[in-house]
Amino acid sequence: MSKEDQKKIEEQVERLIKARGWEKFHTPAQLVPALMVECSELMNYCLWQDPEEINEKFREGNEDIIKELADIAINYYSIIRYCGIDVEAIVTSKVDELLNRYSYLKPGEHR
């Protein structure tokens, strides 16, 4: 994702928050539980099914799954917005940390 794409998403989330007057609710105390609720709603599409069926639903772009992913993204970006975090910087830093931490493993291996 380009910085421009990320900026567009952040602007859309900002537009939603302001249009709905949700500034007072968009704090970590509210957003983290909301994010977990949305993740659990997405998890419902994975329960009691064959793993390949689940994978296929995600590959097909199931409309309900896409909506849940959008809800997750909105909550995620709301948290990022609140904290003033540079997503690219934190992801790059974490990837570098994980590559270093697990450098002794061959590709495809896990602990």
mmCIF file of C-alpha atoms in Angstrom:
data_model
loop_
_atom_site.group_PDB
_atom_site.id
_atom_site.type_symbol
_atom_site.label_atom_id
_atom_site.label_comp_id
_atom_site.label_asym_id
_atom_site.label_seq_id
_atom_site.Cartn_x
_atom_site.Cartn_y
_atom_site.Cartn_z
ATOM 1 C CA MET A 1 0.000 0.000 0.000
ATOM 2 C CA SER A 2 1.392 3.376 -0.936
ATOM 3 C CA LYS A 3 1.591 6.288 1.480
ATOM 4 C CA GLU A 4 -1.010 8.008 -0.677
ATOM 5 C CA ASP A 5 -3.417 5.065 -0.315
ATOM 6 C CA GLN A 6 -2.852 4.970 3.427
ATOM 7 C CA LYS A 7 -3.478 8.717 3.628
ATOM 8 C CA LYS A 8 -6.760 8.315 1.710
ATOM 9 C CA ILE A 9 -7.943 5.653 4.152
ATOM 10 C CA GLU A 10 -7.009 7.816 7.118
ATOM 11 C CA GLU A 11 -8.923 10.730 5.572
ATOM 12 C CA GLN A 12 -12.019 8.548 5.065
ATOM 13 C CA VAL A 13 -11.919 7.399 8.692
ATOM 14 C CA GLU A 14 -11.461 10.996 9.814
ATOM 15 C CA ARG A 15 -14.450 12.032 7.671
ATOM 16 C CA LEU A 16 -16.633 9.332 9.264
ATOM 17 C CA ILE A 17 -15.621 10.219 12.815
ATOM 18 C CA LYS A 18 -16.295 13.915 12.295
ATOM 19 C CA ALA A 19 -19.543 13.420 10.363
ATOM 20 C CA ARG A 20 -20.960 11.174 13.086
ATOM 21 C CA GLY A 21 -19.580 13.275 15.981
ATOM 22 C CA TRP A 22 -17.717 10.272 17.362
ATOM 23 C CA GLU A 23 -14.570 12.086 18.518
ATOM 24 C CA LYS A 24 -15.438 11.582 22.213
ATOM 25 C CA PHE A 25 -15.939 7.840 21.656
ATOM 26 C CA HIS A 26 -12.837 7.241 19.576
ATOM 27 C CA THR A 27 -10.393 6.568 22.375
ATOM 28 C CA PRO A 28 -8.425 3.379 23.067
ATOM 29 C CA ALA A 29 -10.839 2.492 25.899
ATOM 30 C CA GLN A 30 -13.641 2.286 23.327
ATOM 31 C CA LEU A 31 -11.776 1.355 20.150
ATOM 32 C CA VAL A 32 -9.811 -1.663 21.372
ATOM 33 C CA PRO A 33 -12.920 -3.524 22.547
ATOM 34 C CA ALA A 34 -14.721 -2.479 19.352
ATOM 35 C CA LEU A 35 -11.848 -3.892 17.299
ATOM 36 C CA MET A 36 -12.049 -7.187 19.181
ATOM 37 C CA VAL A 37 -15.816 -7.381 18.635
ATOM 38 C CA GLU A 38 -15.351 -6.874 14.898
ATOM 39 C CA CYS A 39 -12.611 -9.524 14.820
ATOM 40 C CA SER A 40 -14.903 -11.965 16.598
ATOM 41 C CA GLU A 41 -17.633 -11.245 14.064
ATOM 42 C CA LEU A 42 -15.168 -12.113 11.299
ATOM 43 C CA MET A 43 -14.221 -15.273 13.180
ATOM 44 C CA ASN A 44 -17.824 -16.467 12.878
ATOM 45 C CA TYR A 45 -17.128 -17.114 9.185
ATOM 46 C CA CYS A 46 -14.425 -19.574 10.213
ATOM 47 C CA LEU A 47 -16.332 -21.679 12.725
ATOM 48 C CA TRP A 48 -17.347 -25.271 12.138
ATOM 49 C CA GLN A 49 -16.283 -25.445 8.524
ATOM 50 C CA ASP A 50 -13.651 -27.189 6.525
ATOM 51 C CA PRO A 51 -10.504 -25.023 6.319
ATOM 52 C CA GLU A 52 -10.584 -25.096 2.515
ATOM 53 C CA GLU A 53 -14.198 -23.865 2.498
ATOM 54 C CA ILE A 54 -13.154 -21.002 4.745
ATOM 55 C CA ASN A 55 -10.191 -20.141 2.526
ATOM 56 C CA GLU A 56 -12.431 -20.183 -0.530
ATOM 57 C CA LYS A 57 -14.900 -17.743 1.051
ATOM 58 C CA PHE A 58 -12.052 -15.348 1.707
ATOM 59 C CA ARG A 59 -10.571 -15.798 -1.786
ATOM 60 C CA GLU A 60 -13.971 -15.251 -3.427
ATOM 61 C CA GLY A 61 -14.385 -11.912 -1.687
ATOM 62 C CA ASN A 62 -17.547 -12.839 0.217
ATOM 63 C CA GLU A 63 -19.496 -9.583 0.712
ATOM 64 C CA ASP A 64 -20.153 -10.158 4.420
ATOM 65 C CA ILE A 65 -16.498 -10.943 5.067
ATOM 66 C CA ILE A 66 -15.449 -7.815 3.189
ATOM 67 C CA LYS A 67 -17.797 -5.723 5.350
ATOM 68 C CA GLU A 68 -16.325 -7.200 8.525
ATOM 69 C CA LEU A 69 -12.808 -6.527 7.254
ATOM 70 C CA ALA A 70 -13.833 -2.920 6.564
ATOM 71 C CA ASP A 71 -15.158 -2.588 10.128
ATOM 72 C CA ILE A 72 -11.856 -3.962 11.435
ATOM 73 C CA ALA A 73 -9.873 -1.554 9.248
ATOM 74 C CA ILE A 74 -11.934 1.431 10.422
ATOM 75 C CA ASN A 75 -11.338 0.557 14.074
ATOM 76 C CA TYR A 76 -7.649 -0.145 13.425
ATOM 77 C CA TYR A 77 -7.124 3.158 11.643
ATOM 78 C CA SER A 78 -9.080 4.954 14.373
ATOM 79 C CA ILE A 79 -6.623 3.626 16.961
ATOM 80 C CA ILE A 80 -3.668 4.594 14.750
ATOM 81 C CA ARG A 81 -5.218 8.050 14.287
ATOM 82 C CA TYR A 82 -5.709 8.515 18.035
ATOM 83 C CA CYS A 83 -2.101 7.527 18.768
ATOM 84 C CA GLY A 84 -0.609 9.518 15.900
ATOM 85 C CA ILE A 85 1.392 6.502 14.758
ATOM 86 C CA ASP A 86 3.228 6.173 11.440
ATOM 87 C CA VAL A 87 2.004 2.734 10.284
ATOM 88 C CA GLU A 88 4.825 2.210 7.806
ATOM 89 C CA ALA A 89 7.440 2.943 10.465
ATOM 90 C CA ILE A 90 5.994 0.610 13.090
ATOM 91 C CA VAL A 91 5.401 -2.240 10.635
ATOM 92 C CA THR A 92 8.897 -1.894 9.179
ATOM 93 C CA SER A 93 10.378 -1.879 12.667
ATOM 94 C CA LYS A 94 8.389 -4.957 13.734
ATOM 95 C CA VAL A 95 9.232 -6.897 10.554
ATOM 96 C CA ASP A 96 12.925 -6.142 11.068
ATOM 97 C CA GLU A 97 12.658 -7.280 14.690
ATOM 98 C CA LEU A 98 10.945 -10.554 13.716
ATOM 99 C CA LEU A 99 13.392 -11.268 10.897
ATOM 100 C CA ASN A 100 16.242 -10.806 13.327
ATOM 101 C CA ARG A 101 14.599 -12.790 16.131
ATOM 102 C CA TYR A 102 13.908 -15.812 13.909
ATOM 103 C CA SER A 103 16.965 -15.577 11.667
ATOM 104 C CA TYR A 104 18.178 -18.998 12.852
ATOM 105 C CA LEU A 105 15.136 -20.696 11.291
ATOM 106 C CA LYS A 106 15.070 -21.829 7.690
ATOM 107 C CA PRO A 107 12.222 -20.442 5.535
ATOM 108 C CA GLY A 108 9.047 -22.395 6.267
ATOM 109 C CA GLU A 109 10.224 -23.587 9.688
ATOM 110 C CA HIS A 110 8.624 -22.495 12.900
ATOM 111 C CA ARG A 111 9.305 -23.008 16.571
#
